[in-house]
Structures are given as structure tokens and as C-alpha cells.
Coordinates of C-alpha atoms in Angstrom, one line a residue:
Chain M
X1 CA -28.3 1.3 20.8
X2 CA -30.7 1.9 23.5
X3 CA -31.5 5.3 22.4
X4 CA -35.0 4.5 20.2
X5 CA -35.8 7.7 17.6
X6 CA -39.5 7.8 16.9
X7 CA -39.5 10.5 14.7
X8 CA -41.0 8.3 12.2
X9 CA -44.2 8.1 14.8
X10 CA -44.1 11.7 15.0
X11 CA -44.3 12.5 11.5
X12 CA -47.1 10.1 10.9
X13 CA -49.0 11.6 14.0
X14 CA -48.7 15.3 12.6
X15 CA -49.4 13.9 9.1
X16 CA -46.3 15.4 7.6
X17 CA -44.1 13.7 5.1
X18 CA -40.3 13.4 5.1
X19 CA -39.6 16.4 2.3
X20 CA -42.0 18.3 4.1
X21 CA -39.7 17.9 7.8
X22 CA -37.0 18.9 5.2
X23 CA -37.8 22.2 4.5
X24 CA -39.0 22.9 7.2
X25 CA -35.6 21.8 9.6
X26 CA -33.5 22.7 6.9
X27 CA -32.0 19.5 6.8
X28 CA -31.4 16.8 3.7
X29 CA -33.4 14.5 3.4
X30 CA -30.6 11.7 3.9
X31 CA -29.6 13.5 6.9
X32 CA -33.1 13.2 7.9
X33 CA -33.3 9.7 6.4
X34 CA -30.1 8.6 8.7
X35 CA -31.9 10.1 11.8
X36 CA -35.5 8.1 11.0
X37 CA -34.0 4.4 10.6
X38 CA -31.8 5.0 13.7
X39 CA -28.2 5.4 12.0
X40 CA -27.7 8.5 13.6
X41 CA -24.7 8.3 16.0
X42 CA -25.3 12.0 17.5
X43 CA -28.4 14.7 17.0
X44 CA -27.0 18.3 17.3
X45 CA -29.6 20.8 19.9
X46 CA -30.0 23.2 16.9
X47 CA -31.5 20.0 15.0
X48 CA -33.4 18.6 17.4
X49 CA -35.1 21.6 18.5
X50 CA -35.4 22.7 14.7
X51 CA -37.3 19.2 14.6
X52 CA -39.3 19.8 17.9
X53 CA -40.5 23.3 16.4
X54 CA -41.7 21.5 13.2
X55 CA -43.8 18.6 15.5
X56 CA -44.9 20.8 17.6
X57 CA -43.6 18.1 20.5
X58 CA -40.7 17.6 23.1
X59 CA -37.4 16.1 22.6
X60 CA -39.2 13.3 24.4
X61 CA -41.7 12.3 22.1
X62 CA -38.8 11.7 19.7
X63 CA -36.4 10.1 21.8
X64 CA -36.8 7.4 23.6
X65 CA -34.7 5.3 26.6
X66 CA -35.1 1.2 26.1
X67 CA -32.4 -0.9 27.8
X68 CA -30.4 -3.3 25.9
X69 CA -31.3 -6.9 26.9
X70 CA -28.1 -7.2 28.4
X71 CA -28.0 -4.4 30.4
X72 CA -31.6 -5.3 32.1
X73 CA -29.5 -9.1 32.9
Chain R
X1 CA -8.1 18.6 -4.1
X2 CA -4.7 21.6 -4.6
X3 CA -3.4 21.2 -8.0
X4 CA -0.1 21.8 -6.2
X5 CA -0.9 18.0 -4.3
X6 CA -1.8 16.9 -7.4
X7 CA 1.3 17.6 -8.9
X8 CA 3.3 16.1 -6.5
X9 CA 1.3 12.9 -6.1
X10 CA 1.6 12.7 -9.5
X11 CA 5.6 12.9 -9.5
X12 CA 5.6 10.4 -6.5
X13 CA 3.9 8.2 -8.7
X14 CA 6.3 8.4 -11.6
X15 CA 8.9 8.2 -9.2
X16 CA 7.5 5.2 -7.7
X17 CA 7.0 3.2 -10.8
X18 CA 10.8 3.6 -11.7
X19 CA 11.8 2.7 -7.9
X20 CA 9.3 -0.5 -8.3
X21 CA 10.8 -1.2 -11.8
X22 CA 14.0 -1.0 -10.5
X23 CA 13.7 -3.2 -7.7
X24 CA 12.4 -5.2 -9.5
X25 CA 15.4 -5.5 -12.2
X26 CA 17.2 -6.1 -8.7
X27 CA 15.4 -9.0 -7.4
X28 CA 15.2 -10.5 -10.8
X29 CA 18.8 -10.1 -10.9
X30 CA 19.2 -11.9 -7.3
X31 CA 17.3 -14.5 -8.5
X32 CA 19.0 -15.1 -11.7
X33 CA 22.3 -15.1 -10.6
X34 CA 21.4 -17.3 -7.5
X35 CA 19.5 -20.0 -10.3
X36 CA 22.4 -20.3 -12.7
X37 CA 25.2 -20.1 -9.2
X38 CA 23.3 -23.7 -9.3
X39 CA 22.6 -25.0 -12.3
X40 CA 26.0 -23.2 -14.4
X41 CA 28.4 -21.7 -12.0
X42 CA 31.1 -20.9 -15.2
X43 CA 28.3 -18.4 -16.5
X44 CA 27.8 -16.2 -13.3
X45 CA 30.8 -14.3 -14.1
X46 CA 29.0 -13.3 -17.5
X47 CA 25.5 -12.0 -15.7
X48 CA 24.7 -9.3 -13.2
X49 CA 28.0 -7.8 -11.4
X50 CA 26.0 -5.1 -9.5
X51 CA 27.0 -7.6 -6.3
X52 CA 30.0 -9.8 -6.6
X53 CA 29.8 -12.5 -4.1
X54 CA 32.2 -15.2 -6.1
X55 CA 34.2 -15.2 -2.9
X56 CA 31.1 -16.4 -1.3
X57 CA 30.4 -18.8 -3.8
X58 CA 34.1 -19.9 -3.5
X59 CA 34.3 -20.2 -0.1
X60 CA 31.0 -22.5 0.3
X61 CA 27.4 -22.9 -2.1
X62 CA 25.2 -23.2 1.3
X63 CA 26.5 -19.5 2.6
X64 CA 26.2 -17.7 -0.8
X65 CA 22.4 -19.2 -1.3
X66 CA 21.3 -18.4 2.0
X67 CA 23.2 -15.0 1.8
X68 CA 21.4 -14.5 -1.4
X69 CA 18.1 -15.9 -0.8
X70 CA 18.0 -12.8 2.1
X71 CA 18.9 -10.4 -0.3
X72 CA 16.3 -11.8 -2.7
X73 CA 13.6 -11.9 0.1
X74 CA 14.3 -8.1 1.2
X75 CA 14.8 -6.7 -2.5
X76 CA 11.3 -8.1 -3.3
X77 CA 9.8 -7.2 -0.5
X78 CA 11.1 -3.4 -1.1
X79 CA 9.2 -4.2 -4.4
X80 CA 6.3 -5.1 -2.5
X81 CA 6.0 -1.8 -0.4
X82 CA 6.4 -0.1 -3.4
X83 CA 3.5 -1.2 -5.6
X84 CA 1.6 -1.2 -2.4
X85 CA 2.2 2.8 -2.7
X86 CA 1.9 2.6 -6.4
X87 CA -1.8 1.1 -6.4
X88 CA -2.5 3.9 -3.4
X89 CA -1.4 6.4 -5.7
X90 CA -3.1 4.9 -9.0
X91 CA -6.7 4.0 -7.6
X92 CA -6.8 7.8 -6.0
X93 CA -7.2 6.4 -2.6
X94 CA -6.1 9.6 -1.1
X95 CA -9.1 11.3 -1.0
X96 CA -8.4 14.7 1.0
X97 CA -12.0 15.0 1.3
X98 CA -12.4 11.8 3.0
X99 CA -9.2 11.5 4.2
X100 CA -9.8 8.6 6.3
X101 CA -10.8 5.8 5.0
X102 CA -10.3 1.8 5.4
X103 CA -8.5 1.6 2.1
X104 CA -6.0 4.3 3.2
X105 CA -5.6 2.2 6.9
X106 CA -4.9 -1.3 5.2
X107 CA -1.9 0.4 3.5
X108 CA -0.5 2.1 6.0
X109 CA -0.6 -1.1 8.2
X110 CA 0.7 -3.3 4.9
X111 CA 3.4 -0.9 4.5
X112 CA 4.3 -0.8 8.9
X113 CA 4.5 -4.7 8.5
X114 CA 6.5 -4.9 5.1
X115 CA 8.9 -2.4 6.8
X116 CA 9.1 -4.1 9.7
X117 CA 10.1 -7.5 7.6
X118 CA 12.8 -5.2 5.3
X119 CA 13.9 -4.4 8.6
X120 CA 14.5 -7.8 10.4
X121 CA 15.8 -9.9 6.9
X122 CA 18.0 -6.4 6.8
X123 CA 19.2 -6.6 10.1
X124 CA 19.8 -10.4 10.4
X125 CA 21.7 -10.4 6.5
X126 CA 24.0 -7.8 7.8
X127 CA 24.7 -9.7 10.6
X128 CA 25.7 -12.8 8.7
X129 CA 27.6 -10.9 6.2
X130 CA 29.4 -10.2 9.6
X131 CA 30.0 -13.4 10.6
X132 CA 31.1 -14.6 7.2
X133 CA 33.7 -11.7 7.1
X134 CA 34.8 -13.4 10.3
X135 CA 35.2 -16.3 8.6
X136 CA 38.0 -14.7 6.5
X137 CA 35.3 -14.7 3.3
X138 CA 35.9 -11.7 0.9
X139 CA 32.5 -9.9 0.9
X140 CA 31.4 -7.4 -0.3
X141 CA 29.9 -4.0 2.0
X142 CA 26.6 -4.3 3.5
X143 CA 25.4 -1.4 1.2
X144 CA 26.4 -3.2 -1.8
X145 CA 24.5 -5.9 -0.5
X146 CA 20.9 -3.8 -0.6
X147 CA 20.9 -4.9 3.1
X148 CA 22.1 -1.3 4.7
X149 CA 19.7 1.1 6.8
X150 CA 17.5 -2.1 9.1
X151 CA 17.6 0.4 11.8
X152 CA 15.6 2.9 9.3
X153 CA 13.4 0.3 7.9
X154 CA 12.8 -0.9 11.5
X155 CA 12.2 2.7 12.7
X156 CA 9.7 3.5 9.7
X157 CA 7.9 0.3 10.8
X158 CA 7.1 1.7 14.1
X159 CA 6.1 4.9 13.2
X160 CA 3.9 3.9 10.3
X161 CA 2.5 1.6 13.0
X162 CA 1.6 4.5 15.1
X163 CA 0.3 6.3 12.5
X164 CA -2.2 3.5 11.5
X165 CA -3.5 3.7 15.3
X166 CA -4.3 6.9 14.6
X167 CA -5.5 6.6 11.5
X168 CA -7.5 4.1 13.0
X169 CA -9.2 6.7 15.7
X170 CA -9.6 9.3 12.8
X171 CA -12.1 7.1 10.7
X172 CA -13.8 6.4 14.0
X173 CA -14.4 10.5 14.5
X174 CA -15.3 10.8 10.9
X175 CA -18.0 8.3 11.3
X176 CA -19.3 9.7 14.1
X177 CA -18.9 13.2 11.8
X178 CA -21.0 11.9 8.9
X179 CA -23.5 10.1 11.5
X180 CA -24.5 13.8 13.5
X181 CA -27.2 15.0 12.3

């Protein structure tokens, strides 16, 4: 999928570990564990900007745009 | 899951396993009489009279073995669709919380093209018995020859066919479901 989630980048940046982003998103941590390794089909607003209040960051700086090789042919 | 459900999944399974048994008993019967038709045709008279086709037999061996080789095929095919619903019911496949799953799929699309082969063999015995009544053979009524309702059996086909299709969509959505965070 060409939609890239850096949340793991994010996390390491702000120093906060998974169970932390947990509790604090009130999410589970294999919800949160789908949405890191990029399983996530869909991301509700409510969790993103749960997420984006957490990092302190924009919805930006957790997704990311990259083309599929195909798609750039 | 309703304990109501429960119960009557759990009579559809009894009720399943003595339809299965029974069709069993009838294929089995089929068989055996088609077996010793060939080998002792003095004895049939003394085995299964459920269907008497000695008119059949009379009138010409190659008719009554391909008459009842279609009734063998559909009767154990019936069996088929019916232990296909049995080991649905007995592996708990119908999980209402996860109602759709591959498992569940596979049997409804087993079950569309078992009907649809009921149907056809059905159809195209009928159709011979037909003929051979044509032929001035005594036989015996299509529904004493387990071949009655292909029009049913071809109509279930379709709609279980449809419903797999669906089915098919539904575990799509509940992937998507269980992948939105």
C-alpha cells in the first residue's frame, strides 16, 4: 500500500514506548501493534488525532504518501 | 451465542445425522442391489424393495445399470451435502461472532455445487425414466426413484450461489472491520 505509517519513528522521536501510546490513545496494544507494522487497512479521525495529541505532531508526520513502483511506471 | 440458536443447531444436527444415515442406507442399498442385479440376478428379489425396477432389469441389463448408477450417483451425493452440513455443524464453524469466515464460504460454495450436480443427475434420470416409459418399460414414479424435485435442487444451487457472493463481500467488510483502527 502506498500509504507508509511512521508511527513507529514518531514514538522513538518522542521517546515513548508502545504501552505508554496505549494509555494514553486509549487504544490496545494490538490495535496499536496493527497500525505500527502497517496492517491497518483504515485509521478512524478520533484515533488519529487521539494519536497526534499524544506526539505532539500532525497527521503528517505519521502518514506518509510513497508511490507504488508501478504506479511511478 | 442465544441458547435458543443453540438449541436449534443442535436439533439440526441430530436431524442431519439421521438424514445422512439414511441416505446413506439408500445409496448402500442402490449399490447393493445394482452389484448382485450382476453377479446373482435370482437374489434381487430377496434384497432391498424400497425401488422395484425388475421391469427394468427385464426389459434390458444396460438401462437398469445406467438407470441405477444415476440414482446411486445423486443418493450419494445427497449424502455428501449432508455431512458437508454435519461437519459445519459439529466443528462449530458458525461462529455468530465472526460470522463470516472462509470456512463458512467453502461450504456454502460446496453445498451450491453439490446442489447443482443433485440437480442435473436429477433432472437428466427423470428424463430417462421418461423415455424408458416410452419404451413401454414398467417403471416405477420418478419420486420412488429419489430423482424428484431437480428443479428445487437446481434452484437451491443458485441461490446458495448467490449467497456465497455475498458471503464472499461480507468477509471482505469484516476485514476491513478488524483492520480500522
Amino acid at each position: 500500500m502506498p500509504i507508509i505509517v511512521n508511527l513507529d519513528v514518531m514514538m522513538a522521536r518522542r521517546k515513548i514506548s508502545l504501552n505508554e501510546l496505549s494509555e494514553r490513545v486509549d487504544l490496545t496494544l494490538s490495535n496499536l501493534s496493527i497500525l505500527k507494522t502497517g496492517k491497518a487497512k483504515a485509521i478512524r479521525f478520533s484515533t488519529l488525532e487521539a494519536i497526534c495529541k499524544a506526539l505532539d505532531c500532525q497527521p503528517a508526520d505519521i502518514l506518509e504518501y510513497v508511490p507504488d513502483q508501478k504506479q511511478k511506471k | 451465542m442465544k441458547t435458543r440458536t443453540r438449541l436449534i443447531l443442535k436439533l439440526l444436527y441430530i436431524l442431519s445425522w439421521i438424514i445422512f444415515v439414511g441416505l446413506c442406507i439408500e445409496a448402500g442399498g442402490f449399490i447393493t442391489n445394482a452389484i448382485f442385479a450382476l453377479v446373482n440376478p435370482a437374489v434381487v428379489k430377496n434384497l432391498w424393495h424400497e425401488v422395484d425396477l425388475s421391469g427394468l432389469l427385464n426389459f434390458d441389463t444396460g438401462h437398469f445399470f445406467a438407470e441405477t448408477f444415476i440414482m446411486c450417483i445423486v443418493a450419494v451425493l445427497r449424502a455428501c451435502l449432508f455431512y458437508l452440513i454435519i461437519k459445519i455443524l459439529h466443528n462449530k464453524k458458525l461462529d455468530m461472532a465472526r460470522p463470516f469466515n472462509t470456512d463458512l464460504q467453502r461450504f456454502i460454495n460446496r453445498a451450491s455445487f453439490l446442489s447443482l450436480l443433485i440437480g442435473l443427475f436429477s433432472w437428466y434420470g427423470v428424463h430417462y425414466a421418461q423415455w424408458l416409459l416410452t419404451q413401454g418399460v414398467k417403471m416405477p414414479d420418478a419420486e420412488y426413484l429419489r430423482l424428484g424435485g431437480a428443479d428445487v435442487w437446481l434452484f437451491m444451487s443458485v441461490i446458495l450461489f448467490v449467497i456465497a457472493q455475498i458471503f464472499s463481500k461480507g468477509i471482505d467488510i469484516q476485514t476491513e472491520n478488524e483492520l480500522t483502527v
